[in-house]
């Protein structure tokens, strides 16, 4: 696939039907590199990426993702993991009217996962993959703690999302997006 970033974005869509072709190592590296170069608040890069390519693990992870069958045919899964950060300063600053301090530690970490910005490296990876003809779909519907245990993540890390990658089987068709007038508020 060639063209501008917008061309790539216009052509990209969720791909859940994959051929059984594996993704060459250099393309895998290209995809991961796109994730590594992502921006993050304070350049903390509070993430790890887990690369999973063996069939048995992919099937087990499909089960953990509430049995979503299509995941089993992916050539690889990348799990985006976030680091638990002790400091609640950012959320206290963003929501000064809320009693952030009183939240239970475990609960706070889990509902604060969005703050770790893993959707940015994921988005880079999806786009880099599409440039190389590799399709993908995001997955966030899974049992988080069970996946963390299965992957044996370092303590203090949780999986925030997974992305399934593979070569699309058949034609791909982008879904409708809202018109600019629907999404843009001119202030
Ligand atoms: C954060 C996120 C989580 C998602 N989780 C799942 C999922 O668990 N299972 C699934 O089949 N699709 C999942 N999707 C795919 C969406 O359904 C899909 O992106 C959406 O329908 C828009 O289609 P598009 O990707 O072609 O633009 C997820 C997408 C995002 C962005």
XYZ file of C-alpha atoms and ligand atoms in Angstrom:
218
model
C 0.000 0.000 0.000
C 1.304 3.393 -0.972
C 0.187 6.957 -0.435
C -0.113 9.641 2.179
C -0.978 9.027 5.821
C -4.549 10.059 5.004
C -4.690 7.528 2.162
C -3.615 4.841 4.619
C -6.152 5.989 7.198
C -8.949 6.027 4.623
C -8.160 2.503 3.508
C -7.614 0.969 6.957
C -10.393 -0.994 8.554
C -10.823 -3.766 11.087
C -9.748 -7.099 9.632
C -11.015 -10.236 11.371
C -10.624 -12.703 8.525
C -6.987 -13.705 8.038
C -5.085 -15.933 5.614
C -2.711 -18.467 7.175
C 0.335 -16.591 5.855
C 2.809 -15.647 8.565
C 4.208 -12.134 8.833
C 7.933 -11.912 7.957
C 10.264 -10.919 10.788
C 11.285 -7.643 9.139
C 7.631 -6.576 8.861
C 7.025 -7.535 12.499
C 9.996 -5.402 13.499
C 8.690 -2.505 11.370
C 5.324 -2.665 13.146
C 6.872 -2.806 16.623
C 9.277 0.017 15.803
C 6.319 2.242 14.888
C 4.953 1.586 18.384
C 8.269 2.195 20.106
C 8.506 5.693 18.606
C 5.228 6.873 20.157
C 4.826 10.017 22.221
C 3.730 9.786 25.859
C 3.144 12.273 28.666
C 6.541 13.336 30.044
C 8.059 10.842 27.565
C 7.579 8.212 30.277
C 6.766 5.438 27.791
C 4.971 3.545 30.550
C 4.384 0.432 28.430
C 5.638 -2.949 27.340
C 4.616 -4.760 24.164
C 4.228 -8.550 24.270
C 4.671 -10.290 20.925
C 2.808 -13.602 20.600
C 3.177 -15.710 17.461
C 2.712 -19.324 18.534
C -0.620 -20.898 17.670
C -1.294 -22.514 21.038
C -0.882 -19.243 22.924
C -3.001 -17.334 20.404
C -5.792 -19.894 20.863
C -5.561 -19.621 24.639
C -5.682 -15.830 24.401
C -8.761 -16.038 22.171
C -10.410 -17.949 25.030
C -9.374 -15.272 27.523
C -10.938 -12.737 25.136
C -14.308 -14.276 25.928
C -13.904 -16.901 23.212
C -13.832 -14.483 20.262
C -13.247 -17.142 17.596
C -11.839 -14.939 14.849
C -8.774 -14.184 17.004
C -7.586 -17.794 16.625
C -6.660 -17.197 12.958
C -4.468 -14.153 13.594
C -0.827 -14.510 12.544
C 0.271 -12.624 15.648
C -1.030 -10.781 18.656
C 0.627 -7.784 20.206
C -0.424 -7.112 23.774
C -0.053 -3.513 24.904
C 0.726 -3.451 28.605
C 0.704 -0.555 31.032
C 2.750 0.101 34.148
C 1.137 0.855 37.460
C 2.231 4.341 38.480
C 1.991 5.217 42.168
C 1.589 8.891 41.615
C -2.004 10.059 41.403
C -0.960 13.654 40.735
C -2.155 13.830 37.147
C -5.691 12.675 37.877
C -5.896 14.864 40.981
C -4.948 17.837 38.807
C -7.441 16.889 36.103
C -10.300 16.317 38.547
C -9.642 18.666 41.469
C -13.249 18.307 42.644
C -12.983 14.521 43.145
C -11.541 12.593 46.072
C -9.085 10.599 43.934
C -6.924 9.739 46.985
C -9.651 7.660 48.604
C -9.879 5.148 45.734
C -8.632 1.641 46.439
C -5.157 1.014 44.857
C -6.189 -1.935 42.689
C -9.342 -0.247 41.488
C -7.484 2.989 40.784
C -4.838 1.228 38.661
C -7.463 -0.588 36.638
C -9.678 2.374 35.871
C -6.656 4.592 35.292
C -5.254 2.351 32.532
C -6.476 4.710 29.834
C -4.124 7.347 31.209
C -1.186 5.210 30.124
C -1.858 6.085 26.502
C -1.198 2.665 24.959
C -3.688 3.477 22.226
C -1.008 5.701 20.733
C 1.620 2.981 20.088
C -1.221 0.687 19.057
C -2.416 3.186 16.488
C 1.119 3.584 15.131
C 1.442 -0.185 14.832
C -1.906 -0.575 13.075
C -0.981 2.077 10.524
C 2.547 0.717 9.933
C 1.070 -2.748 9.481
C -1.500 -1.503 6.987
C 1.241 0.199 5.000
C 2.802 -3.267 4.623
C -0.510 -4.871 3.666
C -1.059 -6.397 7.115
C -4.570 -6.017 8.528
C -5.473 -5.784 12.190
C -8.195 -5.409 14.773
C -8.028 -4.015 18.269
C -9.208 -6.172 21.175
C -10.088 -4.828 24.583
C -12.837 -7.303 25.464
C -10.864 -9.801 27.577
C -10.254 -10.772 31.183
C -7.386 -8.459 32.077
C -6.029 -10.148 35.199
C -6.224 -13.615 33.656
C -4.259 -12.455 30.623
C -1.625 -10.811 32.851
C -1.180 -14.117 34.651
C -1.062 -16.158 31.437
C 1.633 -13.898 29.971
C 3.614 -13.833 33.229
C 3.915 -10.061 33.048
C 6.446 -8.347 35.321
C 4.818 -7.268 38.557
C 3.071 -3.914 38.262
C 2.064 -4.391 34.616
C -1.388 -5.094 33.174
C -2.524 -5.654 29.575
C -4.644 -2.735 28.387
C -5.398 -3.888 24.831
C -4.351 -6.511 22.327
C -4.103 -6.129 18.574
C -4.551 -9.081 16.239
C -2.521 -8.896 13.012
C -2.571 -10.927 9.809
C -2.940 -10.735 6.048
C -6.565 -10.055 5.085
C -8.468 -12.867 3.444
C -10.478 -11.358 0.576
C -11.351 -7.720 0.082
C -11.464 -5.260 2.938
C -14.115 -2.606 3.212
C -13.768 0.476 5.397
C -16.794 1.170 7.574
C -18.717 4.448 7.432
C -17.351 7.257 9.554
C -19.343 10.230 10.757
C -19.197 13.381 8.631
C -16.899 16.177 9.758
C -19.979 18.286 10.596
C -21.045 15.596 13.068
C -17.754 15.417 14.909
C -16.411 18.965 14.767
C -17.554 21.593 17.241
C -16.455 25.043 16.194
C -15.986 27.108 19.321
C -10.063 0.121 21.758
C -10.781 -0.813 20.832
C -11.193 -2.051 21.316
C -11.811 -2.969 20.466
N -12.128 -4.222 20.947
C -12.650 -5.147 20.093
C -12.888 -6.472 20.533
O -12.640 -6.850 21.689
N -13.393 -7.349 19.630
C -13.664 -7.006 18.332
O -14.119 -7.865 17.574
N -13.433 -5.745 17.884
C -12.929 -4.808 18.721
N -12.644 -3.549 18.265
C -12.846 -3.221 16.822
C -13.990 -2.262 16.576
O -15.213 -2.948 16.610
C -13.776 -1.571 15.210
O -12.561 -0.858 15.246
C -14.926 -0.618 14.925
O -16.085 -1.346 14.583
C -14.620 0.365 13.813
O -14.223 -0.289 12.658
P -12.876 0.112 11.927
O -11.735 -0.391 12.790
O -12.941 -0.648 10.612
O -12.834 1.590 11.745
C -12.060 -2.618 19.103
C -11.650 -1.354 18.637
C -11.012 -0.469 19.482
C -10.546 0.846 18.916
